Amino acid sequence: MRGVNAALGAAGLAAFLALSEAVPRLGLVEEDHFPPTSRIADALGTELADGAFWAALGDTLTGWALGLAIAVGAGIVVGVVISVVPYLREATASTIEFLRPIPSVALIPLAVLLYGTGLRSVLLLVVYASFWQVLIQVLYGVQDVDPVAEETARSYGLGPWARIRHVLWPTALPYVMTGVRLAAAVALILAVTAELVIGAPGLGARIAVAQTSQAVPEMYALIVVAGLLGLLINVGARSVERRALAWHQSVRGEVAA
């Protein structure tokens, strides 16, 4: 079944690339605005041979990885504390619901004002956007803890840390991994967006330079790289999720299927 799905996916990708090659060649769109696939591939090869490209890719991955690590750590700690401290969840609910919907891009002026156009501005935006993905999932996960299991642990004399380790964490972990997977994608989006808008070093800034200099094939090549990077991050996050939840019924059912 997996082989069939992979073949269908490859066929769909090949058809898309062929269509992208044919549409500008047939004059349906202007090649200056939408180059054929072959020109984009040539531009991609040129980018891969340029050391500045790899430096930009490293800057993007640095902002993504650091921001994601901070957001995941803070989201898990804050989520557990809010959930286990009596009345703290009720006290913070309105604040969370107020802050969570604020678009991270709306904080770009604040980030530039505080930190200029460097890595710290990127981190501010990445952490803010990714933190909520993890926090909300942790809150849902802790809420899903079986009250009977919690009371049983108490009756056996387990302390707070033991209950967190043996009751709360196994229940919340599937939610946490979902939050991490969502946060990984959001972190990449915000990293590239920050670079694109404020000019911080990275793929986004390189895309902006290609666009302003009318290097359209190079611009599309860099966009393709960003898309491939997102695909790899998503595949990697799913792989980590399956490994971390190998004992969980949902993953075991997926593997069996």
PDB file of C-alpha atoms in Angstrom:
ATOM      1  CA  MET A   1       0.000   0.000   0.000  1.00  0.00           C
ATOM      2  CA  ARG A   2       2.819   2.377   0.860  1.00  0.00           C
ATOM      3  CA  GLY A   3       4.509   1.589  -2.460  1.00  0.00           C
ATOM      4  CA  VAL A   4       1.321   2.428  -4.346  1.00  0.00           C
ATOM      5  CA  ASN A   5       0.932   5.700  -2.479  1.00  0.00           C
ATOM      6  CA  ALA A   6       4.561   6.600  -3.174  1.00  0.00           C
ATOM      7  CA  ALA A   7       4.122   5.822  -6.881  1.00  0.00           C
ATOM      8  CA  LEU A   8       0.978   7.921  -7.087  1.00  0.00           C
ATOM      9  CA  GLY A   9       2.721  10.777  -5.306  1.00  0.00           C
ATOM     10  CA  ALA A  10       5.669  10.604  -7.714  1.00  0.00           C
ATOM     11  CA  ALA A  11       3.314  10.532 -10.694  1.00  0.00           C
ATOM     12  CA  GLY A  12       1.449  13.561  -9.414  1.00  0.00           C
ATOM     13  CA  LEU A  13       4.701  15.462  -8.882  1.00  0.00           C
ATOM     14  CA  ALA A  14       5.934  14.551 -12.380  1.00  0.00           C
ATOM     15  CA  ALA A  15       2.657  15.752 -13.887  1.00  0.00           C
ATOM     16  CA  PHE A  16       2.899  19.031 -11.987  1.00  0.00           C
ATOM     17  CA  LEU A  17       6.482  19.635 -13.138  1.00  0.00           C
ATOM     18  CA  ALA A  18       5.538  18.832 -16.742  1.00  0.00           C
ATOM     19  CA  LEU A  19       2.606  21.236 -16.557  1.00  0.00           C
ATOM     20  CA  SER A  20       4.830  23.941 -15.054  1.00  0.00           C
ATOM     21  CA  GLU A  21       7.229  23.445 -17.970  1.00  0.00           C
ATOM     22  CA  ALA A  22       4.518  23.483 -20.641  1.00  0.00           C
ATOM     23  CA  VAL A  23       2.398  26.430 -19.496  1.00  0.00           C
ATOM     24  CA  PRO A  24       5.030  29.161 -20.021  1.00  0.00           C
ATOM     25  CA  ARG A  25       6.426  27.436 -23.122  1.00  0.00           C
ATOM     26  CA  LEU A  26       2.987  27.564 -24.727  1.00  0.00           C
ATOM     27  CA  GLY A  27       2.685  31.256 -23.966  1.00  0.00           C
ATOM     28  CA  LEU A  28      -0.199  30.873 -21.518  1.00  0.00           C
ATOM     29  CA  VAL A  29       1.776  32.955 -19.021  1.00  0.00           C
ATOM     30  CA  GLU A  30       4.821  35.165 -19.527  1.00  0.00           C
ATOM     31  CA  GLU A  31       8.121  33.433 -18.923  1.00  0.00           C
ATOM     32  CA  ASP A  32       9.404  36.585 -17.229  1.00  0.00           C
ATOM     33  CA  HIS A  33       6.791  36.091 -14.520  1.00  0.00           C
ATOM     34  CA  PHE A  34       6.631  32.289 -14.375  1.00  0.00           C
ATOM     35  CA  PRO A  35       9.733  30.575 -15.806  1.00  0.00           C
ATOM     36  CA  PRO A  36       9.587  26.969 -17.036  1.00  0.00           C
ATOM     37  CA  THR A  37      10.630  24.224 -14.691  1.00  0.00           C
ATOM     38  CA  SER A  38      13.895  23.719 -16.578  1.00  0.00           C
ATOM     39  CA  ARG A  39      14.979  27.326 -16.007  1.00  0.00           C
ATOM     40  CA  ILE A  40      14.105  27.082 -12.324  1.00  0.00           C
ATOM     41  CA  ALA A  41      16.119  23.846 -12.111  1.00  0.00           C
ATOM     42  CA  ASP A  42      19.109  25.550 -13.722  1.00  0.00           C
ATOM     43  CA  ALA A  43      18.821  28.435 -11.258  1.00  0.00           C
ATOM     44  CA  LEU A  44      18.584  25.943  -8.411  1.00  0.00           C
ATOM     45  CA  GLY A  45      21.782  24.260  -9.546  1.00  0.00           C
ATOM     46  CA  THR A  46      23.523  27.646  -9.609  1.00  0.00           C
ATOM     47  CA  GLU A  47      22.284  28.375  -6.088  1.00  0.00           C
ATOM     48  CA  LEU A  48      23.517  25.037  -4.789  1.00  0.00           C
ATOM     49  CA  ALA A  49      26.978  25.828  -6.085  1.00  0.00           C
ATOM     50  CA  ASP A  50      27.050  29.200  -4.313  1.00  0.00           C
ATOM     51  CA  GLY A  51      28.521  29.312  -0.816  1.00  0.00           C
ATOM     52  CA  ALA A  52      26.329  32.298   0.080  1.00  0.00           C
ATOM     53  CA  PHE A  53      23.264  30.121  -0.440  1.00  0.00           C
ATOM     54  CA  TRP A  54      24.451  27.585   2.110  1.00  0.00           C
ATOM     55  CA  ALA A  55      25.243  30.365   4.559  1.00  0.00           C
ATOM     56  CA  ALA A  56      21.690  31.706   4.129  1.00  0.00           C
ATOM     57  CA  LEU A  57      20.260  28.212   4.598  1.00  0.00           C
ATOM     58  CA  GLY A  58      22.298  27.838   7.779  1.00  0.00           C
ATOM     59  CA  ASP A  59      20.980  31.158   9.102  1.00  0.00           C
ATOM     60  CA  THR A  60      17.394  30.080   8.451  1.00  0.00           C
ATOM     61  CA  LEU A  61      17.891  26.697  10.106  1.00  0.00           C
ATOM     62  CA  THR A  62      19.583  28.347  13.087  1.00  0.00           C
ATOM     63  CA  GLY A  63      16.674  30.699  13.693  1.00  0.00           C
ATOM     64  CA  TRP A  64      14.214  27.857  13.173  1.00  0.00           C
ATOM     65  CA  ALA A  65      15.945  25.379  15.474  1.00  0.00           C
ATOM     66  CA  LEU A  66      16.700  27.808  18.311  1.00  0.00           C
ATOM     67  CA  GLY A  67      13.228  29.343  18.212  1.00  0.00           C
ATOM     68  CA  LEU A  68      11.548  25.934  18.109  1.00  0.00           C
ATOM     69  CA  ALA A  69      13.641  24.600  21.007  1.00  0.00           C
ATOM     70  CA  ILE A  70      12.816  27.611  23.173  1.00  0.00           C
ATOM     71  CA  ALA A  71       9.127  27.484  22.280  1.00  0.00           C
ATOM     72  CA  VAL A  72       8.818  23.743  22.953  1.00  0.00           C
ATOM     73  CA  GLY A  73      10.616  23.932  26.287  1.00  0.00           C
ATOM     74  CA  ALA A  74       8.651  26.962  27.458  1.00  0.00           C
ATOM     75  CA  GLY A  75       5.338  25.577  26.184  1.00  0.00           C
ATOM     76  CA  ILE A  76       5.735  22.270  28.010  1.00  0.00           C
ATOM     77  CA  VAL A  77       6.861  23.827  31.296  1.00  0.00           C
ATOM     78  CA  VAL A  78       4.256  26.590  31.315  1.00  0.00           C
ATOM     79  CA  GLY A  79       1.497  24.204  30.223  1.00  0.00           C
ATOM     80  CA  VAL A  80       2.231  21.691  32.974  1.00  0.00           C
ATOM     81  CA  VAL A  81       2.524  24.395  35.648  1.00  0.00           C
ATOM     82  CA  ILE A  82      -0.742  26.030  34.598  1.00  0.00           C
ATOM     83  CA  SER A  83      -2.482  22.656  34.602  1.00  0.00           C
ATOM     84  CA  VAL A  84      -1.282  21.319  37.955  1.00  0.00           C
ATOM     85  CA  VAL A  85      -1.398  24.482  40.070  1.00  0.00           C
ATOM     86  CA  PRO A  86      -4.935  24.906  41.454  1.00  0.00           C
ATOM     87  CA  TYR A  87      -6.973  27.723  39.902  1.00  0.00           C
ATOM     88  CA  LEU A  88      -4.038  28.878  37.753  1.00  0.00           C
ATOM     89  CA  ARG A  89      -5.641  27.666  34.540  1.00  0.00           C
ATOM     90  CA  GLU A  90      -8.821  29.603  35.264  1.00  0.00           C
ATOM     91  CA  ALA A  91      -6.790  32.690  36.180  1.00  0.00           C
ATOM     92  CA  THR A  92      -4.765  32.602  32.956  1.00  0.00           C
ATOM     93  CA  ALA A  93      -7.468  31.484  30.502  1.00  0.00           C
ATOM     94  CA  SER A  94      -8.552  34.971  29.454  1.00  0.00           C
ATOM     95  CA  THR A  95      -4.955  36.159  29.061  1.00  0.00           C
ATOM     96  CA  ILE A  96      -4.064  33.170  26.892  1.00  0.00           C
ATOM     97  CA  GLU A  97      -7.142  33.649  24.709  1.00  0.00           C
ATOM     98  CA  PHE A  98      -6.231  37.321  24.278  1.00  0.00           C
ATOM     99  CA  LEU A  99      -2.570  36.798  23.379  1.00  0.00           C
ATOM    100  CA  ARG A 100      -2.859  33.633  21.290  1.00  0.00           C
ATOM    101  CA  PRO A 101      -4.765  35.091  18.299  1.00  0.00           C
ATOM    102  CA  ILE A 102      -2.358  38.010  17.832  1.00  0.00           C
ATOM    103  CA  PRO A 103      -0.624  37.392  14.457  1.00  0.00           C
ATOM    104  CA  SER A 104       3.109  37.084  14.919  1.00  0.00           C
ATOM    105  CA  VAL A 105       3.747  39.249  11.857  1.00  0.00           C
ATOM    106  CA  ALA A 106       2.026  42.087  13.719  1.00  0.00           C
ATOM    107  CA  LEU A 107       4.963  41.986  16.134  1.00  0.00           C
ATOM    108  CA  ILE A 108       7.531  42.663  13.391  1.00  0.00           C
ATOM    109  CA  PRO A 109       7.710  46.428  14.155  1.00  0.00           C
ATOM    110  CA  LEU A 110       8.225  45.628  17.845  1.00  0.00           C
ATOM    111  CA  ALA A 111      10.921  43.059  17.042  1.00  0.00           C
ATOM    112  CA  VAL A 112      12.782  45.513  14.815  1.00  0.00           C
ATOM    113  CA  LEU A 113      12.457  48.245  17.435  1.00  0.00           C
ATOM    114  CA  LEU A 114      13.852  46.002  20.167  1.00  0.00           C
ATOM    115  CA  TYR A 115      16.492  43.975  18.346  1.00  0.00           C
ATOM    116  CA  GLY A 116      16.989  45.460  14.882  1.00  0.00           C
ATOM    117  CA  THR A 117      17.284  43.034  11.953  1.00  0.00           C
ATOM    118  CA  GLY A 118      19.388  40.335  13.590  1.00  0.00           C
ATOM    119  CA  LEU A 119      18.770  36.821  14.832  1.00  0.00           C
ATOM    120  CA  ARG A 120      17.051  37.947  18.026  1.00  0.00           C
ATOM    121  CA  SER A 121      14.229  39.549  16.027  1.00  0.00           C
ATOM    122  CA  VAL A 122      13.708  36.285  14.170  1.00  0.00           C
ATOM    123  CA  LEU A 123      13.722  34.365  17.453  1.00  0.00           C
ATOM    124  CA  LEU A 124      11.134  36.671  18.995  1.00  0.00           C
ATOM    125  CA  LEU A 125       8.694  36.031  16.155  1.00  0.00           C
ATOM    126  CA  VAL A 126       9.411  32.308  15.890  1.00  0.00           C
ATOM    127  CA  VAL A 127       9.103  31.695  19.626  1.00  0.00           C
ATOM    128  CA  TYR A 128       5.906  33.720  19.955  1.00  0.00           C
ATOM    129  CA  ALA A 129       4.181  31.882  17.106  1.00  0.00           C
ATOM    130  CA  SER A 130       5.390  28.392  18.033  1.00  0.00           C
ATOM    131  CA  PHE A 131       4.888  28.681  21.791  1.00  0.00           C
ATOM    132  CA  TRP A 132       1.103  28.743  21.535  1.00  0.00           C
ATOM    133  CA  GLN A 133       1.010  25.599  19.395  1.00  0.00           C
ATOM    134  CA  VAL A 134       2.753  23.640  22.140  1.00  0.00           C
ATOM    135  CA  LEU A 135       1.065  25.293  25.115  1.00  0.00           C
ATOM    136  CA  ILE A 136      -2.488  24.682  23.905  1.00  0.00           C
ATOM    137  CA  GLN A 137      -1.757  21.040  23.124  1.00  0.00           C
ATOM    138  CA  VAL A 138      -0.200  20.527  26.567  1.00  0.00           C
ATOM    139  CA  LEU A 139      -3.265  22.038  28.213  1.00  0.00           C
ATOM    140  CA  TYR A 140      -5.538  19.733  26.229  1.00  0.00           C
ATOM    141  CA  GLY A 141      -3.343  16.746  27.023  1.00  0.00           C
ATOM    142  CA  VAL A 142      -3.343  17.348  30.760  1.00  0.00           C
ATOM    143  CA  GLN A 143      -7.086  17.904  30.676  1.00  0.00           C
ATOM    144  CA  ASP A 144      -7.445  14.437  29.114  1.00  0.00           C
ATOM    145  CA  VAL A 145      -5.855  12.674  32.107  1.00  0.00           C
ATOM    146  CA  ASP A 146      -8.167   9.985  33.473  1.00  0.00           C
ATOM    147  CA  PRO A 147      -9.464  11.143  36.893  1.00  0.00           C
ATOM    148  CA  VAL A 148      -9.589   7.515  38.064  1.00  0.00           C
ATOM    149  CA  ALA A 149      -5.910   7.038  37.244  1.00  0.00           C
ATOM    150  CA  GLU A 150      -5.107  10.295  39.020  1.00  0.00           C
ATOM    151  CA  GLU A 151      -6.998   9.259  42.158  1.00  0.00           C
ATOM    152  CA  THR A 152      -5.436   5.792  42.063  1.00  0.00           C
ATOM    153  CA  ALA A 153      -1.971   7.339  41.962  1.00  0.00           C
ATOM    154  CA  ARG A 154      -2.862   9.540  44.918  1.00  0.00           C
ATOM    155  CA  SER A 155      -4.208   6.587  46.878  1.00  0.00           C
ATOM    156  CA  TYR A 156      -0.920   4.743  46.353  1.00  0.00           C
ATOM    157  CA  GLY A 157       0.916   7.700  47.831  1.00  0.00           C
ATOM    158  CA  LEU A 158       2.585   8.989  44.687  1.00  0.00           C
ATOM    159  CA  GLY A 159       3.867  12.538  45.107  1.00  0.00           C
ATOM    160  CA  PRO A 160       3.299  15.381  42.626  1.00  0.00           C
ATOM    161  CA  TRP A 161       6.410  14.659  40.551  1.00  0.00           C
ATOM    162  CA  ALA A 162       5.686  10.931  40.428  1.00  0.00           C
ATOM    163  CA  ARG A 163       2.111  11.599  39.279  1.00  0.00           C
ATOM    164  CA  ILE A 164       3.387  13.953  36.585  1.00  0.00           C
ATOM    165  CA  ARG A 165       5.872  11.340  35.389  1.00  0.00           C
ATOM    166  CA  HIS A 166       3.694   8.227  35.499  1.00  0.00           C
ATOM    167  CA  VAL A 167       0.156   9.561  34.938  1.00  0.00           C
ATOM    168  CA  LEU A 168       0.140  13.036  33.439  1.00  0.00           C
ATOM    169  CA  TRP A 169       3.081  12.792  31.024  1.00  0.00           C
ATOM    170  CA  PRO A 170       2.093   9.527  29.240  1.00  0.00           C
ATOM    171  CA  THR A 171      -1.391  10.929  28.663  1.00  0.00           C
ATOM    172  CA  ALA A 172      -0.202  14.328  27.510  1.00  0.00           C
ATOM    173  CA  LEU A 173       2.688  13.111  25.334  1.00  0.00           C
ATOM    174  CA  PRO A 174       0.601  12.451  22.178  1.00  0.00           C
ATOM    175  CA  TYR A 175      -0.763  15.998  22.445  1.00  0.00           C
ATOM    176  CA  VAL A 176       2.733  17.359  23.069  1.00  0.00           C
ATOM    177  CA  MET A 177       4.094  15.650  19.953  1.00  0.00           C
ATOM    178  CA  THR A 178       1.232  17.077  17.896  1.00  0.00           C
ATOM    179  CA  GLY A 179       2.085  20.513  19.247  1.00  0.00           C
ATOM    180  CA  VAL A 180       5.772  20.040  18.410  1.00  0.00           C
ATOM    181  CA  ARG A 181       4.929  18.985  14.855  1.00  0.00           C
ATOM    182  CA  LEU A 182       2.677  22.000  14.344  1.00  0.00           C
ATOM    183  CA  ALA A 183       5.222  24.303  15.981  1.00  0.00           C
ATOM    184  CA  ALA A 184       8.000  23.023  13.697  1.00  0.00           C
ATOM    185  CA  ALA A 185       6.055  24.071  10.605  1.00  0.00           C
ATOM    186  CA  VAL A 186       5.002  27.404  12.102  1.00  0.00           C
ATOM    187  CA  ALA A 187       8.582  28.133  13.190  1.00  0.00           C
ATOM    188  CA  LEU A 188       9.849  27.718   9.626  1.00  0.00           C
ATOM    189  CA  ILE A 189       7.099  29.953   8.245  1.00  0.00           C
ATOM    190  CA  LEU A 190       7.908  32.710  10.721  1.00  0.00           C
ATOM    191  CA  ALA A 191      11.672  32.373  10.244  1.00  0.00           C
ATOM    192  CA  VAL A 192      11.400  32.851   6.478  1.00  0.00           C
ATOM    193  CA  THR A 193       8.765  35.570   6.865  1.00  0.00           C
ATOM    194  CA  ALA A 194      10.931  37.524   9.301  1.00  0.00           C
ATOM    195  CA  GLU A 195      13.901  37.289   6.966  1.00  0.00           C
ATOM    196  CA  LEU A 196      11.778  38.312   4.000  1.00  0.00           C
ATOM    197  CA  VAL A 197      10.188  41.334   5.673  1.00  0.00           C
ATOM    198  CA  ILE A 198      12.884  42.731   7.958  1.00  0.00           C
ATOM    199  CA  GLY A 199      15.930  41.588   6.003  1.00  0.00           C
ATOM    200  CA  ALA A 200      17.449  39.293   8.607  1.00  0.00           C
ATOM    201  CA  PRO A 201      20.068  36.969   7.098  1.00  0.00           C
ATOM    202  CA  GLY A 202      18.599  33.793   5.633  1.00  0.00           C
ATOM    203  CA  LEU A 203      16.599  32.329   2.763  1.00  0.00           C
ATOM    204  CA  GLY A 204      13.865  34.941   3.120  1.00  0.00           C
ATOM    205  CA  ALA A 205      16.293  37.808   2.667  1.00  0.00           C
ATOM    206  CA  ARG A 206      17.831  36.042  -0.319  1.00  0.00           C
ATOM    207  CA  ILE A 207      14.359  35.637  -1.874  1.00  0.00           C
ATOM    208  CA  ALA A 208      13.706  39.353  -1.371  1.00  0.00           C
ATOM    209  CA  VAL A 209      17.006  40.284  -3.040  1.00  0.00           C
ATOM    210  CA  ALA A 210      16.247  38.015  -6.015  1.00  0.00           C
ATOM    211  CA  GLN A 211      12.798  39.583  -6.392  1.00  0.00           C
ATOM    212  CA  THR A 212      14.020  43.182  -6.271  1.00  0.00           C
ATOM    213  CA  SER A 213      16.838  42.438  -8.738  1.00  0.00           C
ATOM    214  CA  GLN A 214      14.393  40.770 -11.186  1.00  0.00           C
ATOM    215  CA  ALA A 215      16.205  37.425 -10.897  1.00  0.00           C
ATOM    216  CA  VAL A 216      12.900  35.568 -11.258  1.00  0.00           C
ATOM    217  CA  PRO A 217      14.211  32.007 -11.838  1.00  0.00           C
ATOM    218  CA  GLU A 218      16.496  32.358  -8.805  1.00  0.00           C
ATOM    219  CA  MET A 219      13.560  33.626  -6.769  1.00  0.00           C
ATOM    220  CA  TYR A 220      11.469  30.579  -7.684  1.00  0.00           C
ATOM    221  CA  ALA A 221      14.439  28.288  -7.013  1.00  0.00           C
ATOM    222  CA  LEU A 222      14.761  29.684  -3.499  1.00  0.00           C
ATOM    223  CA  ILE A 223      11.021  29.315  -2.942  1.00  0.00           C
ATOM    224  CA  VAL A 224      11.337  25.669  -3.996  1.00  0.00           C
ATOM    225  CA  VAL A 225      14.147  25.234  -1.460  1.00  0.00           C
ATOM    226  CA  ALA A 226      11.937  26.709   1.269  1.00  0.00           C
ATOM    227  CA  GLY A 227       9.149  24.319   0.276  1.00  0.00           C
ATOM    228  CA  LEU A 228      11.472  21.313   0.301  1.00  0.00           C
ATOM    229  CA  LEU A 229      12.787  22.402   3.685  1.00  0.00           C
ATOM    230  CA  GLY A 230       9.246  22.502   5.030  1.00  0.00           C
ATOM    231  CA  LEU A 231       8.578  19.046   3.602  1.00  0.00           C
ATOM    232  CA  LEU A 232      11.697  17.605   5.227  1.00  0.00           C
ATOM    233  CA  ILE A 233      10.832  19.210   8.562  1.00  0.00           C
ATOM    234  CA  ASN A 234       7.321  17.771   8.446  1.00  0.00           C
ATOM    235  CA  VAL A 235       8.586  14.296   7.543  1.00  0.00           C
ATOM    236  CA  GLY A 236      11.217  14.491  10.278  1.00  0.00           C
ATOM    237  CA  ALA A 237       8.678  15.649  12.857  1.00  0.00           C
ATOM    238  CA  ARG A 238       6.343  12.786  11.959  1.00  0.00           C
ATOM    239  CA  SER A 239       9.191  10.306  12.221  1.00  0.00           C
ATOM    240  CA  VAL A 240      10.127  11.590  15.672  1.00  0.00           C
ATOM    241  CA  GLU A 241       6.467  11.482  16.686  1.00  0.00           C
ATOM    242  CA  ARG A 242       6.123   7.846  15.608  1.00  0.00           C
ATOM    243  CA  ARG A 243       9.263   6.873  17.496  1.00  0.00           C
ATOM    244  CA  ALA A 244       8.248   8.719  20.654  1.00  0.00           C
ATOM    245  CA  LEU A 245       4.759   7.210  20.549  1.00  0.00           C
ATOM    246  CA  ALA A 246       5.670   3.691  19.402  1.00  0.00           C
ATOM    247  CA  TRP A 247       3.831   2.384  22.464  1.00  0.00           C
ATOM    248  CA  HIS A 248       0.668   4.401  21.765  1.00  0.00           C
ATOM    249  CA  GLN A 249      -2.402   2.805  20.227  1.00  0.00           C
ATOM    250  CA  SER A 250      -2.688   5.364  17.412  1.00  0.00           C
ATOM    251  CA  VAL A 251       0.861   4.733  16.152  1.00  0.00           C
ATOM    252  CA  ARG A 252       0.621   0.964  16.596  1.00  0.00           C
ATOM    253  CA  GLY A 253      -2.597   1.006  14.566  1.00  0.00           C
ATOM    254  CA  GLU A 254      -0.926   3.122  11.883  1.00  0.00           C
ATOM    255  CA  VAL A 255       2.002   0.708  11.623  1.00  0.00           C
ATOM    256  CA  ALA A 256      -0.338  -2.295  11.476  1.00  0.00           C
ATOM    257  CA  ALA A 257      -2.341  -0.675   8.694  1.00  0.00           C
TER     258      ALA A 257
END
